[in-house]
Amino acid sequence: MKTQTWLGGLLALQLLLAAGLALNGLHARTADNAAPLFDFETADVDRIVIEDNAAKATTLARNDEGWQVASLSGLPANTAKTDGMLDTLAGLRTTMPVVSTAAGRERFEVTEENFQRRLRLYDGDELLGEYFFGTSPGFRRTHGRRADDDEVYALAFNNFDLPGDGNDWLDKTLLSAGEARKVKGPDYELSSDGTSWKLAAADAGEVAPQVDAGKVEELVNALESMRVLRAEDGLPEGERVVVDVTTSDGDLRYEFATDGAKYYVKRSDHARAFTISQTDYERIAGKTRQMLINSAAAEDVGDDAAA
């Protein structure tokens, strides 16, 4: 009986050892077989075409100034985001395929007729690579394949990082004013000496009032850090609020408008208009001369004059 027990234990130990060796062999083969999804240098890519499953498509093109959203009249793209996306894709590794059958490709939505993302990368007119990304097998994981490869892989990637709407690739700071030196609104004119802002007198007989530093800072900061939301064809019909800004690089004219539901801005050096947040709109277009005056200081001046 003791001999049988000892032999049984030895057999169990051998089975565990064999299983461990097999698992280690599988891991080794997986690591050894890992290969990059891309087989070219990202620096060679100068055009990116992205399509999604909502029939949206965008084209990004690179020139000497950086990336542009070609599908949005060549507006500047967020170059850091675009380069980051390429670096992420270049870092993807394929190991053992999940499936290689036509039914599997259809199920995981990585076919020409059924995909969640389709990506084409070019160097000039040369197609460097075409890829399909589909369903997700887990957190930040996506099924994907090369267009010329039947095998589907589980990749460390998220489809949300590859939007098909060109507005998601825009440089959202493209209308920020930079360092403002003068700001002229509908009924006010502000100027900075580099340390503080002054409000011009309304007429020759008026003493220039002190400004409400907080309100002026809110206005200037909103201009200098403005972020657009989406590109639009133009401004809606109706009243416009014009704000002229002088910066170290030149003069800029902003026109603001709203249709009640959305808030718009157009700048003199861009043909297209853009939507902005309600907050930015109100911080800039909503300002009046009276709001920019330090009311407490104005009351003190009035009391002194009366005395």
mmCIF file of N, CA, C and O in Angstrom, residues 190-238:
data_model
loop_
_atom_site.group_PDB
_atom_site.id
_atom_site.type_symbol
_atom_site.label_atom_id
_atom_site.label_comp_id
_atom_site.label_asym_id
_atom_site.label_seq_id
_atom_site.Cartn_x
_atom_site.Cartn_y
_atom_site.Cartn_z
ATOM 1 N N LEU A 190 -9.173 98.185 -23.317
ATOM 2 C CA LEU A 190 -8.224 97.864 -22.265
ATOM 3 C C LEU A 190 -6.813 97.837 -22.840
ATOM 4 O O LEU A 190 -6.609 97.420 -23.981
ATOM 5 N N SER A 191 -5.837 98.255 -22.050
ATOM 6 C CA SER A 191 -4.437 98.159 -22.470
ATOM 7 C C SER A 191 -3.601 97.742 -21.266
ATOM 8 O O SER A 191 -3.932 98.055 -20.117
ATOM 9 N N SER A 192 -2.507 97.021 -21.560
ATOM 10 C CA SER A 192 -1.631 96.535 -20.500
ATOM 11 C C SER A 192 -0.249 97.156 -20.639
ATOM 12 O O SER A 192 0.269 97.293 -21.758
ATOM 13 N N ASP A 193 0.353 97.496 -19.493
ATOM 14 C CA ASP A 193 1.732 97.991 -19.498
ATOM 15 C C ASP A 193 2.710 96.872 -19.142
ATOM 16 O O ASP A 193 3.886 97.124 -18.884
ATOM 17 N N GLY A 194 2.207 95.665 -19.107
ATOM 18 C CA GLY A 194 3.043 94.513 -18.774
ATOM 19 C C GLY A 194 2.853 94.034 -17.357
ATOM 20 O O GLY A 194 3.185 92.891 -17.036
ATOM 21 N N THR A 195 2.302 94.894 -16.511
ATOM 22 C CA THR A 195 2.070 94.504 -15.114
ATOM 23 C C THR A 195 0.607 94.644 -14.710
ATOM 24 O O THR A 195 0.122 93.894 -13.869
ATOM 25 N N SER A 196 -0.082 95.610 -15.296
ATOM 26 C CA SER A 196 -1.492 95.814 -14.940
ATOM 27 C C SER A 196 -2.268 96.316 -16.148
ATOM 28 O O SER A 196 -1.691 96.803 -17.125
ATOM 29 N N TRP A 197 -3.601 96.164 -16.045
ATOM 30 C CA TRP A 197 -4.484 96.587 -17.131
ATOM 31 C C TRP A 197 -5.156 97.906 -16.770
ATOM 32 O O TRP A 197 -5.490 98.147 -15.608
ATOM 33 N N LYS A 198 -5.343 98.758 -17.805
ATOM 34 C CA LYS A 198 -6.021 100.036 -17.619
ATOM 35 C C LYS A 198 -7.175 100.136 -18.601
ATOM 36 O O LYS A 198 -7.087 99.663 -19.736
ATOM 37 N N LEU A 199 -8.222 100.790 -18.145
ATOM 38 C CA LEU A 199 -9.409 100.994 -18.967
ATOM 39 C C LEU A 199 -9.397 102.425 -19.491
ATOM 40 O O LEU A 199 -9.249 103.384 -18.717
ATOM 41 N N ALA A 200 -9.521 102.583 -20.794
ATOM 42 C CA ALA A 200 -9.490 103.928 -21.388
ATOM 43 C C ALA A 200 -10.727 104.716 -20.984
ATOM 44 O O ALA A 200 -11.808 104.161 -20.755
ATOM 45 N N ALA A 201 -10.562 106.029 -20.859
ATOM 46 C CA ALA A 201 -11.693 106.898 -20.539
ATOM 47 C C ALA A 201 -12.710 106.867 -21.667
ATOM 48 O O ALA A 201 -12.363 106.715 -22.844
ATOM 49 N N ALA A 202 -13.977 106.994 -21.301
ATOM 50 C CA ALA A 202 -15.042 106.939 -22.304
ATOM 51 C C ALA A 202 -15.030 108.171 -23.193
ATOM 52 O O ALA A 202 -15.400 108.099 -24.368
ATOM 53 N N ASP A 203 -14.593 109.304 -22.648
ATOM 54 C CA ASP A 203 -14.487 110.524 -23.443
ATOM 55 C C ASP A 203 -13.403 111.404 -22.832
ATOM 56 O O ASP A 203 -12.835 111.100 -21.780
ATOM 57 N N ALA A 204 -13.150 112.525 -23.482
ATOM 58 C CA ALA A 204 -12.042 113.379 -23.067
ATOM 59 C C ALA A 204 -12.241 113.954 -21.673
ATOM 60 O O ALA A 204 -11.275 114.265 -20.975
ATOM 61 N N GLY A 205 -13.480 114.104 -21.227
ATOM 62 C CA GLY A 205 -13.731 114.710 -19.922
ATOM 63 C C GLY A 205 -13.760 113.731 -18.778
ATOM 64 O O GLY A 205 -13.914 114.145 -17.622
ATOM 65 N N GLU A 206 -13.620 112.458 -19.051
ATOM 66 C CA GLU A 206 -13.722 111.457 -17.986
ATOM 67 C C GLU A 206 -12.343 111.036 -17.496
ATOM 68 O O GLU A 206 -11.405 110.888 -18.284
ATOM 69 N N VAL A 207 -12.229 110.868 -16.201
ATOM 70 C CA VAL A 207 -11.029 110.272 -15.630
ATOM 71 C C VAL A 207 -11.152 108.758 -15.790
ATOM 72 O O VAL A 207 -12.191 108.167 -15.467
ATOM 73 N N ALA A 208 -10.106 108.126 -16.318
ATOM 74 C CA ALA A 208 -10.161 106.683 -16.557
ATOM 75 C C ALA A 208 -10.452 105.950 -15.252
ATOM 76 O O ALA A 208 -9.731 106.138 -14.261
ATOM 77 N N PRO A 209 -11.489 105.149 -15.211
ATOM 78 C CA PRO A 209 -11.847 104.456 -13.969
ATOM 79 C C PRO A 209 -10.902 103.281 -13.692
ATOM 80 O O PRO A 209 -10.263 102.751 -14.594
ATOM 81 N N GLN A 210 -10.826 102.911 -12.420
ATOM 82 C CA GLN A 210 -10.059 101.727 -12.065
ATOM 83 C C GLN A 210 -10.800 100.478 -12.540
ATOM 84 O O GLN A 210 -12.026 100.433 -12.550
ATOM 85 N N VAL A 211 -10.022 99.478 -12.909
ATOM 86 C CA VAL A 211 -10.642 98.254 -13.414
ATOM 87 C C VAL A 211 -10.909 97.275 -12.283
ATOM 88 O O VAL A 211 -10.268 97.323 -11.221
ATOM 89 N N ASP A 212 -11.868 96.404 -12.512
ATOM 90 C CA ASP A 212 -12.085 95.241 -11.645
ATOM 91 C C ASP A 212 -11.083 94.178 -12.117
ATOM 92 O O ASP A 212 -11.287 93.537 -13.150
ATOM 93 N N ALA A 213 -9.989 94.048 -11.364
ATOM 94 C CA ALA A 213 -8.892 93.183 -11.803
ATOM 95 C C ALA A 213 -9.362 91.750 -12.053
ATOM 96 O O ALA A 213 -8.892 91.093 -12.989
ATOM 97 N N GLY A 214 -10.278 91.260 -11.236
ATOM 98 C CA GLY A 214 -10.761 89.897 -11.400
ATOM 99 C C GLY A 214 -11.516 89.698 -12.702
ATOM 100 O O GLY A 214 -11.308 88.703 -13.411
ATOM 101 N N LYS A 215 -12.382 90.648 -13.048
ATOM 102 C CA LYS A 215 -13.161 90.552 -14.279
ATOM 103 C C LYS A 215 -12.268 90.704 -15.511
ATOM 104 O O LYS A 215 -12.459 90.019 -16.518
ATOM 105 N N VAL A 216 -11.310 91.603 -15.427
ATOM 106 C CA VAL A 216 -10.380 91.786 -16.552
ATOM 107 C C VAL A 216 -9.536 90.531 -16.734
ATOM 108 O O VAL A 216 -9.321 90.062 -17.866
ATOM 109 N N GLU A 217 -9.058 89.973 -15.649
ATOM 110 C CA GLU A 217 -8.253 88.748 -15.731
ATOM 111 C C GLU A 217 -9.069 87.608 -16.338
ATOM 112 O O GLU A 217 -8.555 86.821 -17.139
ATOM 113 N N GLU A 218 -10.337 87.529 -15.967
ATOM 114 C CA GLU A 218 -11.217 86.500 -16.523
ATOM 115 C C GLU A 218 -11.344 86.649 -18.035
ATOM 116 O O GLU A 218 -11.257 85.672 -18.789
ATOM 117 N N LEU A 219 -11.529 87.875 -18.498
ATOM 118 C CA LEU A 219 -11.644 88.159 -19.927
ATOM 119 C C LEU A 219 -10.354 87.810 -20.665
ATOM 120 O O LEU A 219 -10.367 87.099 -21.685
ATOM 121 N N VAL A 220 -9.228 88.305 -20.167
ATOM 122 C CA VAL A 220 -7.948 88.097 -20.849
ATOM 123 C C VAL A 220 -7.560 86.620 -20.850
ATOM 124 O O VAL A 220 -7.107 86.087 -21.870
ATOM 125 N N ASN A 221 -7.744 85.956 -19.718
ATOM 126 C CA ASN A 221 -7.407 84.533 -19.653
ATOM 127 C C ASN A 221 -8.251 83.715 -20.629
ATOM 128 O O ASN A 221 -7.756 82.761 -21.247
ATOM 129 N N ALA A 222 -9.529 84.080 -20.767
ATOM 130 C CA ALA A 222 -10.400 83.349 -21.689
ATOM 131 C C ALA A 222 -9.928 83.519 -23.128
ATOM 132 O O ALA A 222 -9.993 82.576 -23.932
ATOM 133 N N LEU A 223 -9.445 84.718 -23.475
ATOM 134 C CA LEU A 223 -8.920 84.948 -24.822
ATOM 135 C C LEU A 223 -7.604 84.200 -25.040
ATOM 136 O O LEU A 223 -7.389 83.578 -26.089
ATOM 137 N N GLU A 224 -6.733 84.247 -24.053
ATOM 138 C CA GLU A 224 -5.401 83.660 -24.207
ATOM 139 C C GLU A 224 -5.413 82.140 -24.156
ATOM 140 O O GLU A 224 -4.478 81.497 -24.642
ATOM 141 N N SER A 225 -6.448 81.545 -23.567
ATOM 142 C CA SER A 225 -6.494 80.084 -23.438
ATOM 143 C C SER A 225 -7.729 79.476 -24.109
ATOM 144 O O SER A 225 -8.130 78.366 -23.771
ATOM 145 N N MET A 226 -8.312 80.201 -25.047
ATOM 146 C CA MET A 226 -9.540 79.733 -25.701
ATOM 147 C C MET A 226 -9.346 78.357 -26.342
ATOM 148 O O MET A 226 -8.339 78.088 -26.981
ATOM 149 N N ARG A 227 -10.347 77.490 -26.155
ATOM 150 C CA ARG A 227 -10.345 76.166 -26.768
ATOM 151 C C ARG A 227 -11.612 76.011 -27.608
ATOM 152 O O ARG A 227 -12.718 76.255 -27.118
ATOM 153 N N VAL A 228 -11.447 75.626 -28.853
ATOM 154 C CA VAL A 228 -12.599 75.401 -29.722
ATOM 155 C C VAL A 228 -13.116 73.979 -29.506
ATOM 156 O O VAL A 228 -12.396 73.106 -29.004
ATOM 157 N N LEU A 229 -14.360 73.763 -29.910
ATOM 158 C CA LEU A 229 -14.959 72.436 -29.794
ATOM 159 C C LEU A 229 -15.023 71.734 -31.147
ATOM 160 O O LEU A 229 -14.537 70.615 -31.295
ATOM 161 N N ARG A 230 -15.620 72.424 -32.123
ATOM 162 C CA ARG A 230 -15.782 71.843 -33.453
ATOM 163 C C ARG A 230 -15.662 72.927 -34.512
ATOM 164 O O ARG A 230 -15.962 74.105 -34.253
ATOM 165 N N ALA A 231 -15.257 72.526 -35.694
ATOM 166 C CA ALA A 231 -15.229 73.450 -36.830
ATOM 167 C C ALA A 231 -16.622 73.555 -37.435
ATOM 168 O O ALA A 231 -17.349 72.558 -37.527
ATOM 169 N N GLU A 232 -17.004 74.761 -37.840
ATOM 170 C CA GLU A 232 -18.311 75.014 -38.451
ATOM 171 C C GLU A 232 -18.103 75.764 -39.763
ATOM 172 O O GLU A 232 -17.046 76.351 -40.004
ATOM 173 N N ASP A 233 -19.130 75.739 -40.618
ATOM 174 C CA ASP A 233 -19.014 76.420 -41.905
ATOM 175 C C ASP A 233 -19.019 77.933 -41.758
ATOM 176 O O ASP A 233 -18.391 78.653 -42.543
ATOM 177 N N GLY A 234 -19.744 78.457 -40.779
ATOM 178 C CA GLY A 234 -19.809 79.899 -40.596
ATOM 179 C C GLY A 234 -20.590 80.247 -39.350
ATOM 180 O O GLY A 234 -21.052 79.367 -38.611
ATOM 181 N N LEU A 235 -20.734 81.550 -39.108
ATOM 182 C CA LEU A 235 -21.496 82.016 -37.960
ATOM 183 C C LEU A 235 -22.987 82.013 -38.275
ATOM 184 O O LEU A 235 -23.389 82.202 -39.427
ATOM 185 N N PRO A 236 -23.833 81.819 -37.271
ATOM 186 C CA PRO A 236 -25.277 81.887 -37.514
ATOM 187 C C PRO A 236 -25.713 83.328 -37.750
ATOM 188 O O PRO A 236 -24.988 84.274 -37.433
ATOM 189 N N GLU A 237 -26.883 83.473 -38.322
ATOM 190 C CA GLU A 237 -27.436 84.808 -38.532
ATOM 191 C C GLU A 237 -27.738 85.452 -37.186
ATOM 192 O O GLU A 237 -28.018 84.784 -36.200
ATOM 193 N N GLY A 238 -27.680 86.795 -37.164
ATOM 194 C CA GLY A 238 -28.021 87.485 -35.933
ATOM 195 C C GLY A 238 -26.924 88.418 -35.481
ATOM 196 O O GLY A 238 -25.950 88.691 -36.195
#
